[in-house]
Amino acid sequence: MGLFDFIKNLGGNSDTKIQKAGALAKSPKAVREDRLAAIEYLADDAPDASKAVQALLERFEFSLEHGINDTREKEKAMEGIIRRGDEALPLVLIYLKSTTRIAWPIKILKALGRSEEHVIECLLGTLEYDDVSFDQAKTDKNYDILCHLADYKKSGLKEKITHFLKDPDERVRYAAAEVLMEQDIQETGETLEALMRDENPDNSRIRQTVVRKYLEQSWVVSKPEAFANRQVIGPVFVNEQNRLFVNQS
């Protein structure tokens, strides 16, 4: 069925058309051709931008077994949302806060964001700071958002991220440490050095990663006296220039 015939068969006024198209677009059990036609109508022809965007966002709530078809539909939905510009942005932000399927909405956010600063603030606004240890989907969401934030550098980010260094999930703690390692060392050094002193076996991967980063970047250790005999871990010590080195002897 062509798009023209599909629209004709929807019947009713524009609100009814959008409602029917939206029901098809968000149904993984709908006939593939009908679902794609519904997405194309919402993306290209639906007159009410707000309702069209809300309906298109629902398409990201499921994935099809056939990866090519799934990507094609999601790309079309994304294209339709992006073309709505400023009208779409607040709806995308609301959706990001409520959904746990954030990969495609974040792509849209980055395309719609007016600046890198704005994208960072939006990502920070979607983090869950309450205890979500019994909600795996929300835990995964925090992890994914932190992974995205590791792509950015922003003064003051430390205050928003250190909270997650105490998260019960090791992946979340690790992702938070990665964000901090990408920031200005003058701002995050004290926190990172504390991670290098953390002997908790649950944080061994984080500790080793921070040590490796200090070695790679030749960062200065601000409190070498905090390490007994200047030994950080194993053969890694702090030298007289207060930088880490591997003692080969």
CSV table of C-alpha atoms in Angstrom, one decimal:
chain,number,residue,atom,x,y,z
A,1,MET,CA,0.0,0.0,0.0
A,2,GLY,CA,1.4,3.4,-1.0
A,3,LEU,CA,1.6,6.3,1.5
A,4,PHE,CA,-1.3,8.1,-0.3
A,5,ASP,CA,-3.6,5.1,0.0
A,6,PHE,CA,-2.5,4.6,3.6
A,7,ILE,CA,-3.5,8.1,4.5
A,8,LYS,CA,-6.7,7.9,2.7
A,9,ASN,CA,-7.6,4.6,4.5
A,10,LEU,CA,-6.9,6.2,7.9
A,11,GLY,CA,-10.1,8.2,7.6
A,12,GLY,CA,-11.4,10.9,10.0
A,13,ASN,CA,-9.9,14.2,10.9
A,14,SER,CA,-6.2,15.0,11.4
A,15,ASP,CA,-6.3,14.1,15.1
A,16,THR,CA,-7.9,10.7,14.3
A,17,LYS,CA,-5.3,10.0,11.6
A,18,ILE,CA,-2.5,10.8,14.0
A,19,GLN,CA,-4.0,8.6,16.6
A,20,LYS,CA,-4.4,5.7,14.3
A,21,ALA,CA,-1.0,6.1,12.8
A,22,GLY,CA,0.5,6.4,16.2
A,23,ALA,CA,-1.1,3.1,17.3
A,24,LEU,CA,0.4,1.4,14.3
A,25,ALA,CA,3.9,3.0,14.6
A,26,LYS,CA,4.3,1.8,18.2
A,27,SER,CA,3.0,-1.8,17.6
A,28,PRO,CA,5.7,-4.4,17.0
A,29,LYS,CA,2.9,-6.8,16.0
A,30,ALA,CA,1.6,-4.5,13.2
A,31,VAL,CA,2.1,-5.5,9.5
A,32,ARG,CA,5.6,-4.1,8.7
A,33,GLU,CA,4.4,-2.2,5.6
A,34,ASP,CA,1.6,-0.6,7.5
A,35,ARG,CA,3.9,0.4,10.4
A,36,LEU,CA,6.4,1.9,8.1
A,37,ALA,CA,3.7,3.8,6.2
A,38,ALA,CA,2.4,5.1,9.6
A,39,ILE,CA,5.9,6.3,10.6
A,40,GLU,CA,6.3,8.0,7.2
A,41,TYR,CA,2.9,9.8,7.6
A,42,LEU,CA,3.8,11.0,11.1
A,43,ALA,CA,7.3,12.1,10.0
A,44,ASP,CA,6.3,13.9,6.8
A,45,ASP,CA,2.6,14.7,6.6
A,46,ALA,CA,1.0,14.9,10.1
A,47,PRO,CA,-0.1,18.5,10.6
A,48,ASP,CA,0.1,18.5,14.4
A,49,ALA,CA,3.8,18.6,15.3
A,50,SER,CA,3.5,17.9,19.0
A,51,LYS,CA,1.2,14.9,18.6
A,52,ALA,CA,3.3,13.5,15.7
A,53,VAL,CA,6.6,13.8,17.7
A,54,GLN,CA,5.0,12.1,20.7
A,55,ALA,CA,3.8,9.2,18.5
A,56,LEU,CA,7.2,8.9,16.7
A,57,LEU,CA,9.0,8.7,20.0
A,58,GLU,CA,7.0,5.7,21.0
A,59,ARG,CA,8.7,3.8,18.1
A,60,PHE,CA,11.9,3.7,20.1
A,61,GLU,CA,10.3,1.6,22.8
A,62,PHE,CA,10.9,-1.7,21.0
A,63,SER,CA,13.2,-3.4,18.5
A,64,LEU,CA,12.5,-5.8,15.7
A,65,GLU,CA,14.3,-9.0,15.2
A,66,HIS,CA,15.1,-7.9,11.6
A,67,GLY,CA,17.8,-5.4,12.3
A,68,ILE,CA,17.7,-3.7,8.9
A,69,ASN,CA,13.9,-3.0,9.1
A,70,ASP,CA,14.3,-1.9,12.7
A,71,THR,CA,17.0,0.6,11.8
A,72,ARG,CA,15.1,1.9,8.8
A,73,GLU,CA,12.0,2.6,10.8
A,74,LYS,CA,13.9,4.3,13.6
A,75,GLU,CA,15.9,6.4,11.3
A,76,LYS,CA,12.7,7.6,9.6
A,77,ALA,CA,11.2,8.4,13.0
A,78,MET,CA,14.3,10.3,14.0
A,79,GLU,CA,14.3,12.2,10.8
A,80,GLY,CA,10.7,13.2,11.3
A,81,ILE,CA,11.3,14.4,14.9
A,82,ILE,CA,14.4,16.4,13.9
A,83,ARG,CA,12.7,18.2,11.1
A,84,ARG,CA,10.2,19.6,13.7
A,85,GLY,CA,13.1,21.5,15.3
A,86,ASP,CA,12.4,23.7,18.4
A,87,GLU,CA,8.8,22.2,18.6
A,88,ALA,CA,10.3,18.7,19.2
A,89,LEU,CA,13.0,19.5,21.7
A,90,PRO,CA,11.0,19.8,24.9
A,91,LEU,CA,9.0,16.7,24.0
A,92,VAL,CA,12.3,14.8,23.5
A,93,LEU,CA,13.6,15.9,26.9
A,94,ILE,CA,10.4,14.8,28.6
A,95,TYR,CA,10.6,11.5,26.9
A,96,LEU,CA,14.3,11.0,27.8
A,97,LYS,CA,13.4,11.4,31.5
A,98,SER,CA,10.7,8.8,31.4
A,99,THR,CA,12.1,6.1,29.1
A,100,THR,CA,14.9,3.6,29.7
A,101,ARG,CA,15.6,3.2,26.0
A,102,ILE,CA,17.7,6.3,25.4
A,103,ALA,CA,20.1,5.5,22.5
A,104,TRP,CA,18.0,7.0,19.7
A,105,PRO,CA,16.5,9.9,21.8
A,106,ILE,CA,20.1,10.9,22.7
A,107,LYS,CA,21.0,10.9,19.0
A,108,ILE,CA,18.0,13.2,18.4
A,109,LEU,CA,19.0,15.4,21.4
A,110,LYS,CA,22.5,15.9,20.0
A,111,ALA,CA,21.0,16.8,16.6
A,112,LEU,CA,18.5,19.3,18.1
A,113,GLY,CA,20.7,20.7,20.9
A,114,ARG,CA,21.7,24.2,20.3
A,115,SER,CA,25.1,23.9,21.9
A,116,GLU,CA,27.4,21.3,23.6
A,117,GLU,CA,26.6,23.0,26.9
A,118,HIS,CA,22.9,22.4,26.3
A,119,VAL,CA,23.4,18.8,25.5
A,120,ILE,CA,25.4,18.3,28.7
A,121,GLU,CA,22.7,19.9,30.8
A,122,CYS,CA,20.0,17.8,29.2
A,123,LEU,CA,22.0,14.6,29.9
A,124,LEU,CA,22.6,15.6,33.5
A,125,GLY,CA,18.9,16.2,33.9
A,126,THR,CA,18.0,12.6,32.9
A,127,LEU,CA,20.2,11.0,35.5
A,128,GLU,CA,18.5,9.3,38.4
A,129,TYR,CA,20.1,10.4,41.7
A,130,ASP,CA,17.7,8.4,43.9
A,131,ASP,CA,18.5,4.8,44.9
A,132,VAL,CA,17.7,2.7,41.8
A,133,SER,CA,19.6,-0.4,42.9
A,134,PHE,CA,16.5,-2.5,42.7
A,135,ASP,CA,15.6,-1.2,39.3
A,136,GLN,CA,17.9,-2.7,36.7
A,137,ALA,CA,16.5,-0.7,33.8
A,138,LYS,CA,17.1,2.6,35.6
A,139,THR,CA,20.6,1.5,36.6
A,140,ASP,CA,21.4,0.7,33.0
A,141,LYS,CA,20.0,4.1,32.0
A,142,ASN,CA,22.4,5.9,34.4
A,143,TYR,CA,25.2,3.8,33.1
A,144,ASP,CA,24.4,4.7,29.5
A,145,ILE,CA,24.0,8.4,30.2
A,146,LEU,CA,27.4,8.5,32.1
A,147,CYS,CA,29.0,6.8,29.1
A,148,HIS,CA,27.7,9.6,26.9
A,149,LEU,CA,28.9,12.3,29.3
A,150,ALA,CA,32.4,10.9,29.1
A,151,ASP,CA,32.5,12.5,25.6
A,152,TYR,CA,32.3,16.0,27.2
A,153,LYS,CA,34.5,18.3,29.3
A,154,LYS,CA,32.8,20.9,31.4
A,155,SER,CA,33.7,22.9,34.5
A,156,GLY,CA,31.6,22.0,37.5
A,157,LEU,CA,30.7,18.5,36.2
A,158,LYS,CA,32.5,16.9,39.1
A,159,GLU,CA,29.8,18.0,41.6
A,160,LYS,CA,27.1,16.2,39.5
A,161,ILE,CA,29.1,13.0,38.9
A,162,THR,CA,30.9,12.1,42.2
A,163,HIS,CA,27.5,11.0,43.6
A,164,PHE,CA,27.7,7.9,41.3
A,165,LEU,CA,31.1,6.8,42.6
A,166,LYS,CA,29.2,5.3,45.5
A,167,ASP,CA,26.6,3.6,43.3
A,168,PRO,CA,26.0,-0.1,44.1
A,169,ASP,CA,26.6,-1.1,40.5
A,170,GLU,CA,30.3,-1.3,39.6
A,171,ARG,CA,29.6,-0.4,35.9
A,172,VAL,CA,28.0,2.9,37.0
A,173,ARG,CA,30.9,3.7,39.4
A,174,TYR,CA,33.4,2.9,36.6
A,175,ALA,CA,31.5,5.1,34.1
A,176,ALA,CA,31.4,8.0,36.6
A,177,ALA,CA,35.2,7.6,37.1
A,178,GLU,CA,35.7,7.8,33.3
A,179,VAL,CA,33.7,11.0,33.2
A,180,LEU,CA,35.9,12.5,35.9
A,181,MET,CA,39.1,11.4,34.1
A,182,GLU,CA,38.0,13.4,31.1
A,183,GLN,CA,37.7,16.6,33.1
A,184,ASP,CA,40.3,19.2,34.0
A,185,ILE,CA,42.7,17.4,36.4
A,186,GLN,CA,43.0,20.6,38.6
A,187,GLU,CA,39.3,20.1,39.3
A,188,THR,CA,39.1,16.3,39.7
A,189,GLY,CA,42.6,15.4,40.8
A,190,GLU,CA,41.7,15.1,44.5
A,191,THR,CA,38.8,12.7,43.8
A,192,LEU,CA,40.9,10.6,41.4
A,193,GLU,CA,43.7,10.3,43.9
A,194,ALA,CA,41.2,9.0,46.4
A,195,LEU,CA,40.2,6.4,43.9
A,196,MET,CA,43.9,5.4,43.6
A,197,ARG,CA,44.0,4.9,47.3
A,198,ASP,CA,40.8,2.8,47.4
A,199,GLU,CA,41.8,-0.8,48.3
A,200,ASN,CA,38.2,-2.1,48.1
A,201,PRO,CA,38.4,-5.2,45.8
A,202,ASP,CA,35.0,-4.2,44.4
A,203,ASN,CA,36.7,-1.1,42.9
A,204,SER,CA,40.0,-2.7,41.7
A,205,ARG,CA,39.1,-2.2,38.0
A,206,ILE,CA,38.4,1.5,38.7
A,207,ARG,CA,41.6,1.9,40.7
A,208,GLN,CA,43.8,0.3,38.0
A,209,THR,CA,42.2,2.4,35.3
A,210,VAL,CA,42.8,5.7,37.1
A,211,VAL,CA,46.5,4.6,37.8
A,212,ARG,CA,46.9,3.8,34.1
A,213,LYS,CA,45.4,7.3,33.2
A,214,TYR,CA,47.9,9.0,35.5
A,215,LEU,CA,50.8,7.1,34.0
A,216,GLU,CA,49.7,7.9,30.4
A,217,GLN,CA,49.0,11.6,31.0
A,218,SER,CA,52.0,12.2,33.4
A,219,TRP,CA,49.6,14.0,35.7
A,220,VAL,CA,51.0,15.5,38.9
A,221,VAL,CA,50.0,13.9,42.2
A,222,SER,CA,48.9,16.6,44.5
A,223,LYS,CA,49.3,14.6,47.7
A,224,PRO,CA,52.1,12.1,47.3
A,225,GLU,CA,52.4,11.9,51.1
A,226,ALA,CA,49.0,10.1,51.2
A,227,PHE,CA,50.7,7.1,49.6
A,228,ALA,CA,52.8,5.1,52.1
A,229,ASN,CA,56.4,5.1,50.9
A,230,ARG,CA,55.1,6.8,47.7
A,231,GLN,CA,53.8,3.4,46.6
A,232,VAL,CA,50.5,3.7,44.8
A,233,ILE,CA,49.9,0.0,43.8
A,234,GLY,CA,52.2,-2.9,43.0
A,235,PRO,CA,55.3,-1.5,41.2
A,236,VAL,CA,53.7,1.9,40.6
A,237,PHE,CA,55.3,4.7,42.7
A,238,VAL,CA,55.3,8.5,42.9
A,239,ASN,CA,58.6,10.0,41.8
A,240,GLU,CA,60.3,13.1,43.0
A,241,GLN,CA,58.4,15.2,40.4
A,242,ASN,CA,55.2,13.8,42.0
A,243,ARG,CA,54.3,11.8,38.9
A,244,LEU,CA,53.7,8.1,38.7
A,245,PHE,CA,56.3,5.7,37.4
A,246,VAL,CA,56.7,1.9,37.2
A,247,ASN,CA,59.6,0.8,39.3
A,248,GLN,CA,61.4,-1.9,37.2
A,249,SER,CA,63.8,-2.9,39.9
